[in-house]
PDB file of C-alpha atoms in Angstrom:
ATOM      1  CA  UNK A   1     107.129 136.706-104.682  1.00 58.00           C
ATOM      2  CA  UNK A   2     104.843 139.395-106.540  1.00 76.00           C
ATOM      3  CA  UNK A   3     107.846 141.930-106.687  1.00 78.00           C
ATOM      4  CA  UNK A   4     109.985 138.746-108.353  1.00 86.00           C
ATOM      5  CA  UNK A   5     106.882 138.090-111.087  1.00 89.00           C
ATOM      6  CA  UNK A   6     106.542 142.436-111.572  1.00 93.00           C
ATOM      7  CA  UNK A   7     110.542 143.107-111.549  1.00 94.00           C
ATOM      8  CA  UNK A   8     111.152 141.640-115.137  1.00 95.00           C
ATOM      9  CA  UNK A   9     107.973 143.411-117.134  1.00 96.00           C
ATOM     10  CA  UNK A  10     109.298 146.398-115.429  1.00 97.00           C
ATOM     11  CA  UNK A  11     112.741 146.290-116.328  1.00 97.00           C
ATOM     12  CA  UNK A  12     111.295 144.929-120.160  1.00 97.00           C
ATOM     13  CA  UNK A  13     109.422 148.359-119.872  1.00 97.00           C
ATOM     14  CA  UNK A  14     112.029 150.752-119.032  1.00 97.00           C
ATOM     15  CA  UNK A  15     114.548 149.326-121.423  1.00 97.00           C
ATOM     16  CA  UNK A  16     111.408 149.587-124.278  1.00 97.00           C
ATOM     17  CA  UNK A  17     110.930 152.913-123.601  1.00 95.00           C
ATOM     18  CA  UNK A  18     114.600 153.783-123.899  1.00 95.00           C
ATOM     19  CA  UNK A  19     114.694 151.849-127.363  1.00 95.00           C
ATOM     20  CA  UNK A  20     111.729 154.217-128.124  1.00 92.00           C
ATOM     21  CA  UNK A  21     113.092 157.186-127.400  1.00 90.00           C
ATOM     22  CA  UNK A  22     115.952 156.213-129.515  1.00 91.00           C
ATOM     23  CA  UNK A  23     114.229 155.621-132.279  1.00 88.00           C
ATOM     24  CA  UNK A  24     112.996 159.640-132.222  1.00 83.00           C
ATOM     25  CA  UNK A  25     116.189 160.903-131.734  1.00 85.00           C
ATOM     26  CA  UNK A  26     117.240 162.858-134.630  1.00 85.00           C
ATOM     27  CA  UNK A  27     120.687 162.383-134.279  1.00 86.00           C
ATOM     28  CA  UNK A  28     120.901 158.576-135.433  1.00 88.00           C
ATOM     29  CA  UNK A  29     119.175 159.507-138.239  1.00 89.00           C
ATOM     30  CA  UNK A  30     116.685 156.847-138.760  1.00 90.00           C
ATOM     31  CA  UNK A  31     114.430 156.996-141.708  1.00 92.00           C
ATOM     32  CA  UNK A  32     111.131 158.574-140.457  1.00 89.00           C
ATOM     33  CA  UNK A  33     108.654 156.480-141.392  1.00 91.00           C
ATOM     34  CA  UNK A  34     110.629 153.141-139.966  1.00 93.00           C
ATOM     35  CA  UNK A  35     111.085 155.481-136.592  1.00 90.00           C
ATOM     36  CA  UNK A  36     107.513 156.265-136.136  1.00 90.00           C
ATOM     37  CA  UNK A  37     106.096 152.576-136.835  1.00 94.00           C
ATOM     38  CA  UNK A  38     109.354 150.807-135.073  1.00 95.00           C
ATOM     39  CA  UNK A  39     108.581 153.371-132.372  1.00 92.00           C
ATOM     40  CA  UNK A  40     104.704 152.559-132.354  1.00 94.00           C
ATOM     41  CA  UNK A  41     105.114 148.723-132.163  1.00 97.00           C
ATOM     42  CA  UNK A  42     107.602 149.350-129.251  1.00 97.00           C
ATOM     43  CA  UNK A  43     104.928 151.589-127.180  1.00 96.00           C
ATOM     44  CA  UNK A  44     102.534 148.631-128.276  1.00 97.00           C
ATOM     45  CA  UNK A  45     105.275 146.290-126.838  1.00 98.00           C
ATOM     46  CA  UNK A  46     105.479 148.983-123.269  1.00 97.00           C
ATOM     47  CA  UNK A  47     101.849 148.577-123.204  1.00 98.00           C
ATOM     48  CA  UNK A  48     102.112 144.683-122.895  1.00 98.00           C
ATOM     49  CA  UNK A  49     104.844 145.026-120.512  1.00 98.00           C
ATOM     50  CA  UNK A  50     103.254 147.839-118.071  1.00 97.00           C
ATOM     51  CA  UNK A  51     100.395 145.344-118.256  1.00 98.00           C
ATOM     52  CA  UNK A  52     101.800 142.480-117.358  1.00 97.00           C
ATOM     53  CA  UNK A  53     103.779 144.331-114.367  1.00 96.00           C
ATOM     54  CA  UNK A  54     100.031 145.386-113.125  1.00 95.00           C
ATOM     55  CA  UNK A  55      98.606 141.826-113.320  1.00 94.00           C
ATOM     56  CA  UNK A  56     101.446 138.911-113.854  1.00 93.00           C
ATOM     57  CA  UNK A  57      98.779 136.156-113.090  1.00 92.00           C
ATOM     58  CA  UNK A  58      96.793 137.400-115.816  1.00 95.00           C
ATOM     59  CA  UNK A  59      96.329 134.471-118.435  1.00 96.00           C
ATOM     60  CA  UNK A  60      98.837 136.375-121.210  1.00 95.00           C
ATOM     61  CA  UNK A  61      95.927 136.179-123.847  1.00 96.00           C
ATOM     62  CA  UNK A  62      93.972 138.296-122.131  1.00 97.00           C
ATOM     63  CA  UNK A  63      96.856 140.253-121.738  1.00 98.00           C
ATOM     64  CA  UNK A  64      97.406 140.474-125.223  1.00 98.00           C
ATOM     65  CA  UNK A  65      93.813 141.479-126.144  1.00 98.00           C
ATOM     66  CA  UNK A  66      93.858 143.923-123.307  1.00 98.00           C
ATOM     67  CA  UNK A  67      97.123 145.531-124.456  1.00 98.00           C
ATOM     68  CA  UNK A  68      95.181 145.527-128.152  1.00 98.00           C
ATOM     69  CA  UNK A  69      91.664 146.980-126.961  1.00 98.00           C
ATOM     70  CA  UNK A  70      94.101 149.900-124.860  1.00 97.00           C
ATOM     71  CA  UNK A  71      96.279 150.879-127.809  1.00 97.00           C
ATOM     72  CA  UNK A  72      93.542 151.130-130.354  1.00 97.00           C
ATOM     73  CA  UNK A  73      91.564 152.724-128.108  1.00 96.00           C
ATOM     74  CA  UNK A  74      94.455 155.730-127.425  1.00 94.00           C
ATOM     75  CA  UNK A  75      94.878 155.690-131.033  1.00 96.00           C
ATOM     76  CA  UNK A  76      91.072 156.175-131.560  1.00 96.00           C
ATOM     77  CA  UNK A  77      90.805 158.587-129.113  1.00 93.00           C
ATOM     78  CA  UNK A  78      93.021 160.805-131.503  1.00 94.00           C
ATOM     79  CA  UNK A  79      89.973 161.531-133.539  1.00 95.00           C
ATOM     80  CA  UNK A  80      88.475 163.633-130.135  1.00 93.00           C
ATOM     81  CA  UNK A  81      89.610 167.259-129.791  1.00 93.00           C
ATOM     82  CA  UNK A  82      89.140 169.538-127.662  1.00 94.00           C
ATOM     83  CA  UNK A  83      91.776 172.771-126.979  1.00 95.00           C
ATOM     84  CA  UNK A  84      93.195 171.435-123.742  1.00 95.00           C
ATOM     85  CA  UNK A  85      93.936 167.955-125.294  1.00 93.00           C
ATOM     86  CA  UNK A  86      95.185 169.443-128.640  1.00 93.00           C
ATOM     87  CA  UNK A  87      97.460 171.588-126.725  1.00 95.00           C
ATOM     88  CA  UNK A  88      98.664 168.207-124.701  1.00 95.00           C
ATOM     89  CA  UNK A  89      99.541 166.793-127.704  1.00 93.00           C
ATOM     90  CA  UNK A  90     101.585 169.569-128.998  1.00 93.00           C
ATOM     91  CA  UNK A  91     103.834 168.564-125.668  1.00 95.00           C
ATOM     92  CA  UNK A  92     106.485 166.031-126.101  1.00 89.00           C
ATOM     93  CA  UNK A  93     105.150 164.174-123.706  1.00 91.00           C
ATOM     94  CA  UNK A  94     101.979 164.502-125.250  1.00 92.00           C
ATOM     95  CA  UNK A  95     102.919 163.400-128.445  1.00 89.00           C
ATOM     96  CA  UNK A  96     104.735 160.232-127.090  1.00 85.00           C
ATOM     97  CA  UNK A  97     102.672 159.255-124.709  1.00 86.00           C
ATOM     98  CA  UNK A  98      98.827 159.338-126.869  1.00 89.00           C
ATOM     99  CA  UNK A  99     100.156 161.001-130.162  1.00 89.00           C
ATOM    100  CA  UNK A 100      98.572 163.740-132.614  1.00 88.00           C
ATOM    101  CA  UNK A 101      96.708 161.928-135.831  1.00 90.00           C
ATOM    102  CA  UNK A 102      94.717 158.767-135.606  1.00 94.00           C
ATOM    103  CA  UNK A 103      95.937 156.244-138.506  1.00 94.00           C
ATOM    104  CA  UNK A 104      94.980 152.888-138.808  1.00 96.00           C
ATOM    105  CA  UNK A 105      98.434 151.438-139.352  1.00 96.00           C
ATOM    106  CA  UNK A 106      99.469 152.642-136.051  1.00 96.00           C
ATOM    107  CA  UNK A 107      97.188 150.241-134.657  1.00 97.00           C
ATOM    108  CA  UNK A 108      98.297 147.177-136.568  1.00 98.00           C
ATOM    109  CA  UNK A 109     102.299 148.225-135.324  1.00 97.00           C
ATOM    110  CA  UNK A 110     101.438 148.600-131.936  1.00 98.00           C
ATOM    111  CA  UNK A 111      99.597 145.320-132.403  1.00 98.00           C
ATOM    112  CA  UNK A 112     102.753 143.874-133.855  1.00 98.00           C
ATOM    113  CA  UNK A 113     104.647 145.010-130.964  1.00 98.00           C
ATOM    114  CA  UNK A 114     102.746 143.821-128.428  1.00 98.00           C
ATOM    115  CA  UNK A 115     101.977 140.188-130.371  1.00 98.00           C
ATOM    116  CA  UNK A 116     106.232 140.168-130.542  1.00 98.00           C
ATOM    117  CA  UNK A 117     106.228 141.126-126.844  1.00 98.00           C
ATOM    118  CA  UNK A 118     104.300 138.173-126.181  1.00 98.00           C
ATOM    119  CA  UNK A 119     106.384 135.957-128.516  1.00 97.00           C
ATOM    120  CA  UNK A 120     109.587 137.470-126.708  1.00 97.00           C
ATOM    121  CA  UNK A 121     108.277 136.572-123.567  1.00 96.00           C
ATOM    122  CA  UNK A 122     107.166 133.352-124.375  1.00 95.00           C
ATOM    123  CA  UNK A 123     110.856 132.208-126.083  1.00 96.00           C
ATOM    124  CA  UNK A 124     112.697 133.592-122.444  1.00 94.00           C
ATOM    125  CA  UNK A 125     110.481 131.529-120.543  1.00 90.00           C
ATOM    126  CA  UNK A 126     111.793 128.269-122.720  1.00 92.00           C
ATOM    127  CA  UNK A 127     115.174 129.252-122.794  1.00 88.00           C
TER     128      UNK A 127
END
């Protein structure tokens, strides 16, 4: 039963990463900024996912305000360097995974992301 509550956050994950990725690929030639905020709110939206996957009898609220506290806190923890971290983020992986410059809007679209995750999840559970 556990495997059947985990197996659809998992699969939402996997597919919002591959949407993210997308979004930094040069060659569909999105518009920058939309491609780094689209791309934020859909890590925001992996976080809630991944999340979910770990603990799918969480109440979702907490969830939610988890998923919040856990983004802003990677984004805050952009304002910390140190030369081993610094040279992490110069990785790819780096980059996509805790990024290079703190901003406060990245916040509010990974917020966005992982409020809509919550929404999406909400309307397939009427449907």
């Amino acid at each position: 039963m556990r495997l059947r509550q985990r197996a659809p956050y998992v699969l939402a994950a996997i597919l919002i990463i591959a949407v993210g990725l997308l979004t930094r690929w040069p060659a569909i030639g999105m518009q920058p900024t939309l491609a780094k905020y689209l791309g934020s709110a859909l890590w925001g939206a992996m976080v809630y996912c991944a999340l979910r996957a770990c603990w799918p009898d969480a109440r979702p609220r907490i969830v939610v305000v988890i998923a919040i506290v856990l983004a802003a806190g990677v984004e805050v923890s952009q304002l910390w360097h140190t030369p081993w971290l610094d040279a992490f983020r110069r990785t790819t992986i780096g980059v996509l995974l805790i990024g290079r410059y703190f901003a406060f809007a990245d916040i509010a679209a990974y917020s966005a992301g992982i409020l809509l995750a919550r929404g999406a999840e909400c309307a397939v559970r009427r449907a």
